PDB file of C-alpha atoms in Angstrom:
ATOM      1  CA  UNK R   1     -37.439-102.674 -64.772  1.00 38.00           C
ATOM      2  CA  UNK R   2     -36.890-102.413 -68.418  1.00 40.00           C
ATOM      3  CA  UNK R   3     -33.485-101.141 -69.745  1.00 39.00           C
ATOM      4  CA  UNK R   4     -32.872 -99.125 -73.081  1.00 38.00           C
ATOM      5  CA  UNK R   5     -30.342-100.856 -75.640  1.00 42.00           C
ATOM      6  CA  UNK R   6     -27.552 -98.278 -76.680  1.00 40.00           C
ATOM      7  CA  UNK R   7     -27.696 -97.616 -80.402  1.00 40.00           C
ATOM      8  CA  UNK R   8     -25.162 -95.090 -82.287  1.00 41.00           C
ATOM      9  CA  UNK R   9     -25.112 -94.707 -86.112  1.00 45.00           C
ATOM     10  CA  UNK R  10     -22.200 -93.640 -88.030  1.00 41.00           C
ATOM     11  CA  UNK R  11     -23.869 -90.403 -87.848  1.00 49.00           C
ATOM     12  CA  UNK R  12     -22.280 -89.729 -84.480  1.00 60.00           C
ATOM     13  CA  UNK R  13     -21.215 -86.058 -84.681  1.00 76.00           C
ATOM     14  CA  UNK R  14     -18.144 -87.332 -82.749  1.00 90.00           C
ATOM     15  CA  UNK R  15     -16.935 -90.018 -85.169  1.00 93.00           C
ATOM     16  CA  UNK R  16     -14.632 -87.985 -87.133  1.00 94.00           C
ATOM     17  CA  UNK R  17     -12.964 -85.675 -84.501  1.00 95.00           C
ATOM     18  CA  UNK R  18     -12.062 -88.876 -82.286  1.00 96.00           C
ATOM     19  CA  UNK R  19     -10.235 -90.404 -85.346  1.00 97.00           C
ATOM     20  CA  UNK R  20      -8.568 -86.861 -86.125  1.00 97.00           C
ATOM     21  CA  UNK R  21      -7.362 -86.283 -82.469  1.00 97.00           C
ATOM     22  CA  UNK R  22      -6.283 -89.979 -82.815  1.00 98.00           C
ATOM     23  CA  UNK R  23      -4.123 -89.493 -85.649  1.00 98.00           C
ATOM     24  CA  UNK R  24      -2.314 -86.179 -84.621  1.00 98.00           C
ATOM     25  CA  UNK R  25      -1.953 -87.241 -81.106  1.00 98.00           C
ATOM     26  CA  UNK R  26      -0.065 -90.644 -82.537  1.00 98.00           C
ATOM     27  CA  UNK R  27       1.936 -88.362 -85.045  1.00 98.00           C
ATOM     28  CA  UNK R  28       2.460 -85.567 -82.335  1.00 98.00           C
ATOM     29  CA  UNK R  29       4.159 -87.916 -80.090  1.00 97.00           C
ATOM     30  CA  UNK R  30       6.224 -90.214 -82.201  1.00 98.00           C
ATOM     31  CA  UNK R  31       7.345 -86.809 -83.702  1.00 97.00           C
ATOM     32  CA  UNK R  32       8.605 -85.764 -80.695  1.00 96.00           C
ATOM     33  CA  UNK R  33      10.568 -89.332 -79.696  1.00 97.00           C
ATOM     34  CA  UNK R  34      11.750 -89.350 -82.631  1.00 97.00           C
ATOM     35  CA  UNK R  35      13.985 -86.418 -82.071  1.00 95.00           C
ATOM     36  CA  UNK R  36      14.361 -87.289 -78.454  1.00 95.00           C
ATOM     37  CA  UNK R  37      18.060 -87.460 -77.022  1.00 94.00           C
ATOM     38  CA  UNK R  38      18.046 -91.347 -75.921  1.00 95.00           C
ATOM     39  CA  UNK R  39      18.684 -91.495 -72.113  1.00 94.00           C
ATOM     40  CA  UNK R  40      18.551 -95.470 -71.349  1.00 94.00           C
ATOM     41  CA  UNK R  41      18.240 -94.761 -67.300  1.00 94.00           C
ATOM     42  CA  UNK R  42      15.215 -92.213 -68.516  1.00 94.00           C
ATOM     43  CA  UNK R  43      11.656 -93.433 -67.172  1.00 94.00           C
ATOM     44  CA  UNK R  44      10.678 -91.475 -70.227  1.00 92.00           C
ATOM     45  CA  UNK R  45      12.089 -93.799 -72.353  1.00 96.00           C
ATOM     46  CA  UNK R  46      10.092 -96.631 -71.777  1.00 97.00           C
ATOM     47  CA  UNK R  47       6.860 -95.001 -71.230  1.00 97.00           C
ATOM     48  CA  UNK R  48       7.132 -93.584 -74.673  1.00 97.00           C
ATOM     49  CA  UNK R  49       7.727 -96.853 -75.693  1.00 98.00           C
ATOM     50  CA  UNK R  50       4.381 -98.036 -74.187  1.00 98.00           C
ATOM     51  CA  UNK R  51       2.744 -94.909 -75.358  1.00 98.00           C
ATOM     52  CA  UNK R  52       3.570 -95.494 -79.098  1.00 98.00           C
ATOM     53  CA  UNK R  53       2.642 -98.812 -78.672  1.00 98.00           C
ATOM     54  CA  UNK R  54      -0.798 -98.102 -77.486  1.00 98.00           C
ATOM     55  CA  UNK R  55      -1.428 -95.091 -80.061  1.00 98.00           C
ATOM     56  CA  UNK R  56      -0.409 -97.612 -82.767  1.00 98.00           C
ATOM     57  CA  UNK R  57      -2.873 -99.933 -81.030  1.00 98.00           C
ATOM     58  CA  UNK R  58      -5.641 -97.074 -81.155  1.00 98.00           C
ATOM     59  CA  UNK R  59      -4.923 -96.227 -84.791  1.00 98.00           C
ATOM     60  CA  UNK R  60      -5.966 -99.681 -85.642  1.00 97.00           C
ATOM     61  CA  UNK R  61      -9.131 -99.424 -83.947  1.00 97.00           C
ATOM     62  CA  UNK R  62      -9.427 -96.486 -85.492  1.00 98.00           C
ATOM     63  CA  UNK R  63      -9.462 -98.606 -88.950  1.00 97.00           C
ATOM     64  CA  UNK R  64     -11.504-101.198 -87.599  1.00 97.00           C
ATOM     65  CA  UNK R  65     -14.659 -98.435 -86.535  1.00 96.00           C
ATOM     66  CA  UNK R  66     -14.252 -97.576 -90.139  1.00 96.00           C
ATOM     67  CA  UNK R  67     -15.028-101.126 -91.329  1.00 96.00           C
ATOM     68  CA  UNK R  68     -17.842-100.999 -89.454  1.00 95.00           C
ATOM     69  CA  UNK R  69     -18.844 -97.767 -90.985  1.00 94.00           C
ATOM     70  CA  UNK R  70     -18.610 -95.851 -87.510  1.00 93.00           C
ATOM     71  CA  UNK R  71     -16.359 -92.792 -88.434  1.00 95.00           C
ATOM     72  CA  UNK R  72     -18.366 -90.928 -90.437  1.00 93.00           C
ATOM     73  CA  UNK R  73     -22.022 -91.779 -92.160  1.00 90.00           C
ATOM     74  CA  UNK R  74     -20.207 -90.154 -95.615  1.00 92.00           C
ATOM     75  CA  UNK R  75     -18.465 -93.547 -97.123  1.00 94.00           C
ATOM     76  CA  UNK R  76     -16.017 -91.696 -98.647  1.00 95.00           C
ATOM     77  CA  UNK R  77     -14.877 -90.100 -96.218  1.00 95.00           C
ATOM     78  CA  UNK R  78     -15.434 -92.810 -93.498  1.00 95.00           C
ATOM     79  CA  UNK R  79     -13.319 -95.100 -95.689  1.00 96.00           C
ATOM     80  CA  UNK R  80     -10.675 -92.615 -96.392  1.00 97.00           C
ATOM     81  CA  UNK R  81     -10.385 -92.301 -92.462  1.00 97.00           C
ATOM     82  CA  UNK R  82      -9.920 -96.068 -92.499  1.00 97.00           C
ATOM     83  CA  UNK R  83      -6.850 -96.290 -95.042  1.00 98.00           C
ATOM     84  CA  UNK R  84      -5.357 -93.441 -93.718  1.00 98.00           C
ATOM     85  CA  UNK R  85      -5.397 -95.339 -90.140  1.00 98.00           C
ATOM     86  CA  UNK R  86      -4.569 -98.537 -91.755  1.00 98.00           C
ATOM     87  CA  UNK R  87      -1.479 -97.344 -93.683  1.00 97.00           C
ATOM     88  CA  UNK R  88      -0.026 -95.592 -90.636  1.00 98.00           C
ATOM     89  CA  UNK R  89      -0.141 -98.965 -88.692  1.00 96.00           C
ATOM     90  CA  UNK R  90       2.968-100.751 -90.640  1.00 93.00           C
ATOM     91  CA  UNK R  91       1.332-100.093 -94.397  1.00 96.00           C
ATOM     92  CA  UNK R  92      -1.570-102.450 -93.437  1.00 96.00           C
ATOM     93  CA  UNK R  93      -4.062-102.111 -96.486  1.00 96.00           C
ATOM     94  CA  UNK R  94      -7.722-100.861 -95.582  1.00 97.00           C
ATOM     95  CA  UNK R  95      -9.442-103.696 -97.994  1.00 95.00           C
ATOM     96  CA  UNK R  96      -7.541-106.080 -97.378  1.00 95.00           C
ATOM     97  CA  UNK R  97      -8.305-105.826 -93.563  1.00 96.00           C
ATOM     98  CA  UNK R  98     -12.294-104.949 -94.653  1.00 95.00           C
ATOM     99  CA  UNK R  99     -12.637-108.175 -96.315  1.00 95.00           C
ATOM    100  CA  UNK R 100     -11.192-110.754 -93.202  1.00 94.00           C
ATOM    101  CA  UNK R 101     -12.515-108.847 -90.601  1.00 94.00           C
ATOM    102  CA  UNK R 102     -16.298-109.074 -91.680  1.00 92.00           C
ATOM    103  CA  UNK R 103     -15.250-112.896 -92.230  1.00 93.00           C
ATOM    104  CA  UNK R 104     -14.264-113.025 -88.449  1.00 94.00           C
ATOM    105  CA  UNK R 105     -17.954-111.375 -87.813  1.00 93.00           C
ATOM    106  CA  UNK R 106     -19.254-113.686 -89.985  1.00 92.00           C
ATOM    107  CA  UNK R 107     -17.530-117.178 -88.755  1.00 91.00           C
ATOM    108  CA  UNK R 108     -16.562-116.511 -85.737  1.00 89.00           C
ATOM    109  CA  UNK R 109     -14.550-119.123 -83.801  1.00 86.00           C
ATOM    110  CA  UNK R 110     -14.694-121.281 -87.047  1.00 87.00           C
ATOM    111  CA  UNK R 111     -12.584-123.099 -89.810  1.00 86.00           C
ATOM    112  CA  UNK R 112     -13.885-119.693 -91.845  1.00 91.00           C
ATOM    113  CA  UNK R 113     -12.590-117.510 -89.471  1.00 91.00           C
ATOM    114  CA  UNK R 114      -9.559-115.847 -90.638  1.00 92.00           C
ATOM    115  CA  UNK R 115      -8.515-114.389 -87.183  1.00 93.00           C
ATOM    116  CA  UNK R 116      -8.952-117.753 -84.978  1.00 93.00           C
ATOM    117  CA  UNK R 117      -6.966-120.436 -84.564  1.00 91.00           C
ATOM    118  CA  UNK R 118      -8.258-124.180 -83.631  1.00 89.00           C
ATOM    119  CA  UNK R 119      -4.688-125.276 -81.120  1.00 90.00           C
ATOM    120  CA  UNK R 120      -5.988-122.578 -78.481  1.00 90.00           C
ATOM    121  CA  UNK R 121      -2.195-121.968 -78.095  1.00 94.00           C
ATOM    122  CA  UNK R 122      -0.842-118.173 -77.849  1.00 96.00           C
ATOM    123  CA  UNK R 123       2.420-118.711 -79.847  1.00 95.00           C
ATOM    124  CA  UNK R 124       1.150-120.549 -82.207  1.00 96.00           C
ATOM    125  CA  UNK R 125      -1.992-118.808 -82.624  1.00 96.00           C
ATOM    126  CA  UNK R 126      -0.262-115.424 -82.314  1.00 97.00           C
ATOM    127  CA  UNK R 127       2.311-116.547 -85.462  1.00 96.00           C
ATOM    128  CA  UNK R 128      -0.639-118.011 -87.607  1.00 94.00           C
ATOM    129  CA  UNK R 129      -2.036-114.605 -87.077  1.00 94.00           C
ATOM    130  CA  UNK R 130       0.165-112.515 -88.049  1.00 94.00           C
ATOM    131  CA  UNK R 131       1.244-114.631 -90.983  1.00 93.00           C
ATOM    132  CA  UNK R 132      -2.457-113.830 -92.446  1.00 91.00           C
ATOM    133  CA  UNK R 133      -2.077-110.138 -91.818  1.00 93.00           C
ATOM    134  CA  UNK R 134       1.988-109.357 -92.801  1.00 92.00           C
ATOM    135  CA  UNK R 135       2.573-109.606 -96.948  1.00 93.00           C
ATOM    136  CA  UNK R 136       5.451-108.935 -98.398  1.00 95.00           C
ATOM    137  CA  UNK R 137       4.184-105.420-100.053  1.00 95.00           C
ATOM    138  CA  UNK R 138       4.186-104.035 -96.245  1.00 95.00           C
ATOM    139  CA  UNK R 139       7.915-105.593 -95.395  1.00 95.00           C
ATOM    140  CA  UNK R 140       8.892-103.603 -98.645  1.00 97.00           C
ATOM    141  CA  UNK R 141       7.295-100.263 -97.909  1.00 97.00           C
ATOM    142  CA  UNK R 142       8.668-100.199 -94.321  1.00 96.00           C
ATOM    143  CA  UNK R 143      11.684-101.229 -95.113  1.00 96.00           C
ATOM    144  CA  UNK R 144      11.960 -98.281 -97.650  1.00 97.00           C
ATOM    145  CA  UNK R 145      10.240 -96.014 -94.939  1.00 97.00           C
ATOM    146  CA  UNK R 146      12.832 -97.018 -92.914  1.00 97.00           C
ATOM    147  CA  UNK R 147      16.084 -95.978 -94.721  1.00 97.00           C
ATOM    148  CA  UNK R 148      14.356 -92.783 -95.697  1.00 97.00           C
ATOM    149  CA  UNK R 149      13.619 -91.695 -92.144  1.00 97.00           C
ATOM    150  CA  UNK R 150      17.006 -92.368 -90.913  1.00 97.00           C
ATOM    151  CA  UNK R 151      18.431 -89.630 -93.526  1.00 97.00           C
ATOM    152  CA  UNK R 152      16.089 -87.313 -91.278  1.00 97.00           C
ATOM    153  CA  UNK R 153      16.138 -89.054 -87.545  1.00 98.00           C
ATOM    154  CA  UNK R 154      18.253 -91.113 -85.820  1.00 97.00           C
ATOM    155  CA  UNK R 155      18.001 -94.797 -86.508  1.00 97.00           C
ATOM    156  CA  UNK R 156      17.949 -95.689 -82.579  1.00 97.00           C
ATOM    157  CA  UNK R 157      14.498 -93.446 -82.170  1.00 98.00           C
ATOM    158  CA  UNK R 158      13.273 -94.792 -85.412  1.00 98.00           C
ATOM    159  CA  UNK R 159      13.832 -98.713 -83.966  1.00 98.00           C
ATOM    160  CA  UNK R 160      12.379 -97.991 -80.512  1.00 98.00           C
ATOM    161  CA  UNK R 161       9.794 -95.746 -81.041  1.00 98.00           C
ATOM    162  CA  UNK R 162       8.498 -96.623 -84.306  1.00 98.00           C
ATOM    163  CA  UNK R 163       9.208-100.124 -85.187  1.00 97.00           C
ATOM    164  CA  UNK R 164       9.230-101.990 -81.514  1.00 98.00           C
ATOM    165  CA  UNK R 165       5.567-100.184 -81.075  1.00 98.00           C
ATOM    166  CA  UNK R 166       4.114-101.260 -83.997  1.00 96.00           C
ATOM    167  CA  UNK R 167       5.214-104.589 -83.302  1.00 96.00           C
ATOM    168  CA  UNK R 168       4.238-104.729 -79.390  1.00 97.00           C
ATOM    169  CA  UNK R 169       0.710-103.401 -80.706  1.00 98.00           C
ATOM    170  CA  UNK R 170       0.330-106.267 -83.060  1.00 97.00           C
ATOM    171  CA  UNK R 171       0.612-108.394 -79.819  1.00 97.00           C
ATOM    172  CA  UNK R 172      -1.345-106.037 -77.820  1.00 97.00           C
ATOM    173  CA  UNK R 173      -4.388-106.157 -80.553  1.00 96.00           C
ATOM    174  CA  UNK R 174      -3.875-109.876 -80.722  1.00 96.00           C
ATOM    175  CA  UNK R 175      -4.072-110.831 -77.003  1.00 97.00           C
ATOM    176  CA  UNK R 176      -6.801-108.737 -75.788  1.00 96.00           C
ATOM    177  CA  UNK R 177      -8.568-108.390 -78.608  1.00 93.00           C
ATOM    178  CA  UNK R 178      -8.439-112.047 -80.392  1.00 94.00           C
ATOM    179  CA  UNK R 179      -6.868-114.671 -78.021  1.00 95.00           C
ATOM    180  CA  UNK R 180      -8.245-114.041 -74.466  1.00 94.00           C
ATOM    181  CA  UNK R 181     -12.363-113.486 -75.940  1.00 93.00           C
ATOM    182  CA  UNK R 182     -12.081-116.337 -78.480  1.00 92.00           C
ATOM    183  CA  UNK R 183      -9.103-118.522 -77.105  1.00 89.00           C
ATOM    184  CA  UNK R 184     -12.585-120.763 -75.472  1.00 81.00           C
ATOM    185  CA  UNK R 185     -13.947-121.052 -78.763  1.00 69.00           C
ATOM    186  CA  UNK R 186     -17.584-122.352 -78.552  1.00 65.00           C
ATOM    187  CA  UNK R 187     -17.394-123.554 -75.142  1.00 68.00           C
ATOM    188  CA  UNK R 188     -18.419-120.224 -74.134  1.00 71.00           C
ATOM    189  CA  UNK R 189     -22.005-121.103 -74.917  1.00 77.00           C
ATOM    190  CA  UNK R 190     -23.432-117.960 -76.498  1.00 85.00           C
ATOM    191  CA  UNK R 191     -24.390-116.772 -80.546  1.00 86.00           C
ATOM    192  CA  UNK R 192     -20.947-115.152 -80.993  1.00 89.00           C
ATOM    193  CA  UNK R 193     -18.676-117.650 -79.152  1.00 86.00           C
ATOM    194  CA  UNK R 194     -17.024-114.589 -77.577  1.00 91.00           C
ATOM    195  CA  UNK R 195     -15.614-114.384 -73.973  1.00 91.00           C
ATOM    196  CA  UNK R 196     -15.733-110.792 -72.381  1.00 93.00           C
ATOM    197  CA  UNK R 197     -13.285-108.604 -69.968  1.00 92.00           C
ATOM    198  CA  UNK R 198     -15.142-108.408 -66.279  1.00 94.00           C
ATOM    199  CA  UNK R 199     -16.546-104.695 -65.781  1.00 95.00           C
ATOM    200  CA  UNK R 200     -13.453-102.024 -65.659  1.00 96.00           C
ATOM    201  CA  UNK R 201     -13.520 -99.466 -67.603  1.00 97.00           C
ATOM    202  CA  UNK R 202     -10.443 -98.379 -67.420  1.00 97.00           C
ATOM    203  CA  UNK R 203      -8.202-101.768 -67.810  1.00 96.00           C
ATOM    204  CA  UNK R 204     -10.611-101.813 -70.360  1.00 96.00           C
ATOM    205  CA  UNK R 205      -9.335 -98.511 -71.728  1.00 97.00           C
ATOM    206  CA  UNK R 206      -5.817 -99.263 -71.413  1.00 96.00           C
ATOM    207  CA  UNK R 207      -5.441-102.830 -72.533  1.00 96.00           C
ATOM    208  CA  UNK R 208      -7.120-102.574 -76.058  1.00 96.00           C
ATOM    209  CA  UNK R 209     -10.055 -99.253 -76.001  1.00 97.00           C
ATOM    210  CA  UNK R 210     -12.490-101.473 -74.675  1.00 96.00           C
ATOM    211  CA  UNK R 211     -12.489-104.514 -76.992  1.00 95.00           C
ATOM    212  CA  UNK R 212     -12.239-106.622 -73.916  1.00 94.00           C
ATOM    213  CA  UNK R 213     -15.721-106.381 -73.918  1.00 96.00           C
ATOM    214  CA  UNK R 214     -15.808-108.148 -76.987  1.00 95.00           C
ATOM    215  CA  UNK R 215     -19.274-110.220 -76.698  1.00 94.00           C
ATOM    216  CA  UNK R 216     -20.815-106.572 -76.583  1.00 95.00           C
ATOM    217  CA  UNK R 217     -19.111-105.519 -79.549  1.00 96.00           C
ATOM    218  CA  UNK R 218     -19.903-108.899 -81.517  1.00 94.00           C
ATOM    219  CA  UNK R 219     -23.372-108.141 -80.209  1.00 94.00           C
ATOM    220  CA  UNK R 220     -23.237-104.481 -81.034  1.00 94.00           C
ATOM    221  CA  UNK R 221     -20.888-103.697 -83.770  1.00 93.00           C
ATOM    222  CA  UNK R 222     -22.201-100.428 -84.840  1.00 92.00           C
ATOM    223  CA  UNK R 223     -20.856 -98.913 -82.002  1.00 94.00           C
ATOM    224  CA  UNK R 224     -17.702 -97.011 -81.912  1.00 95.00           C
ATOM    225  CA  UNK R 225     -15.216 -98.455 -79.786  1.00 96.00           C
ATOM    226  CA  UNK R 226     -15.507 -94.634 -77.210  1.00 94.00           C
ATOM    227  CA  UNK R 227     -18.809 -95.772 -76.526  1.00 94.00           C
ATOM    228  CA  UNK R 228     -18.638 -99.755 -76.539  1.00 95.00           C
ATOM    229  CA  UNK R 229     -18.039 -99.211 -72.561  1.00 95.00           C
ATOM    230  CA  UNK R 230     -21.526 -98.123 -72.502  1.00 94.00           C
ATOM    231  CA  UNK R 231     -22.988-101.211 -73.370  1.00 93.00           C
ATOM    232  CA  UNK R 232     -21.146-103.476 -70.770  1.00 88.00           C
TER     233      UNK R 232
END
């Protein structure tokens, strides 16, 4: 029985709204941790930890569906989408991340490949990667960020529900969505080199909004990463 292949356009209807309730629900929340009285025996605590951490996580996706054109079929705004999302995860600048992640597309699991690493081996892998993606400029500006928030919010919140996120997230992007589908390189015998989570959509949600099936979006990266699950 033939099947239909799943196309969407970046003139899903949807694009934009997803990236806007994105953005305010990532802004909503650390707002509200941020102004949090700390309680270290709290459960609420650490979950807001791990909530920060995984909006961080989404607002980088959200950048990435706008390098692939998937927010909105208007480039202006579809860009503008992706620098907002891109500054808001630690300063990280929209061009900059354009340029090496169509090389990744383009080379994947290669010497070209900005994004893979030939050892195979997490830590070093993981600290080659984020050497390519940290520059000074972004140190700078949240550094600044930093002591300017403290005049308004307590430097504790700022530290555990602003910095430590954005940092876990890095890892979180890294692992799931870099290491585990490439850490095989070309043994895994296909035309993207790309490993791919087993069927479950909602591990899939959780680890890194479905880029653990990440042969299907190398195969299929016009879709939007709320309806990659669809292809698996």
């Amino acid at each position: 029985m033939a099947t239909r292949k799943l196309v969407y356009t970046a003139i899903d209807p949807y694009g934009i709204f997803i990236a806007i309730v994105m953005i305010l629900s990532w802004l909503t929340s650390l707002l509200f941790l941020l102004q949090w009285h700390l309680n270290y025996t709290a459960l609420v605590l650490y979950l807001g930890i791990l909530l920060q951490t995984h909006l961080f996580t989404g607002l980088f996706i959200t950048a990435h569906d706008a390098m692939h054109g998937t927010v909105s079929s208007n480039k202006i705004l579809n860009d503008t989408i992706g620098w907002i999302t891109s500054l808001l995860f630690a300063f990280n600048f929209y061009d900059r991340l354009l340029v090496k992640h169509h090389e990744h597309h383009r080379h994947v699991a290669s010497d070209k490949d900005p994004d893979y690493h030939e050892s195979g081996k997490l830590l070093i892998w993981y600290y080659n990667f984020i050497k390519k993606y940290t520059t000074i400029k972004q140190l700078v500006l949240m550094t600044i960020s930093l002591q300017l928030l403290r005049l308004i919010f307590p430097l504790e919140n700022l530290l555990l529900f602003w910095i430590l996120p954005s940092i876990l997230s890095t890892f979180q992007l890294f692992y799931f969505g870099t290491y585990i589908p490439h850490k095989d390189g070309h043994s895994h015998n296909n035309k993207h080199n790309s490993g791919s989570l087993k069927k479950n959509h909602v591990l899939a949600f959780f680890t890194c909004y479905f880029f653990g099936y990440h042969y299907e979006h190398h195969d299929a990266p016009h879709v939007p990463w709320w309806r990659l699950w669809r292809t698996k």
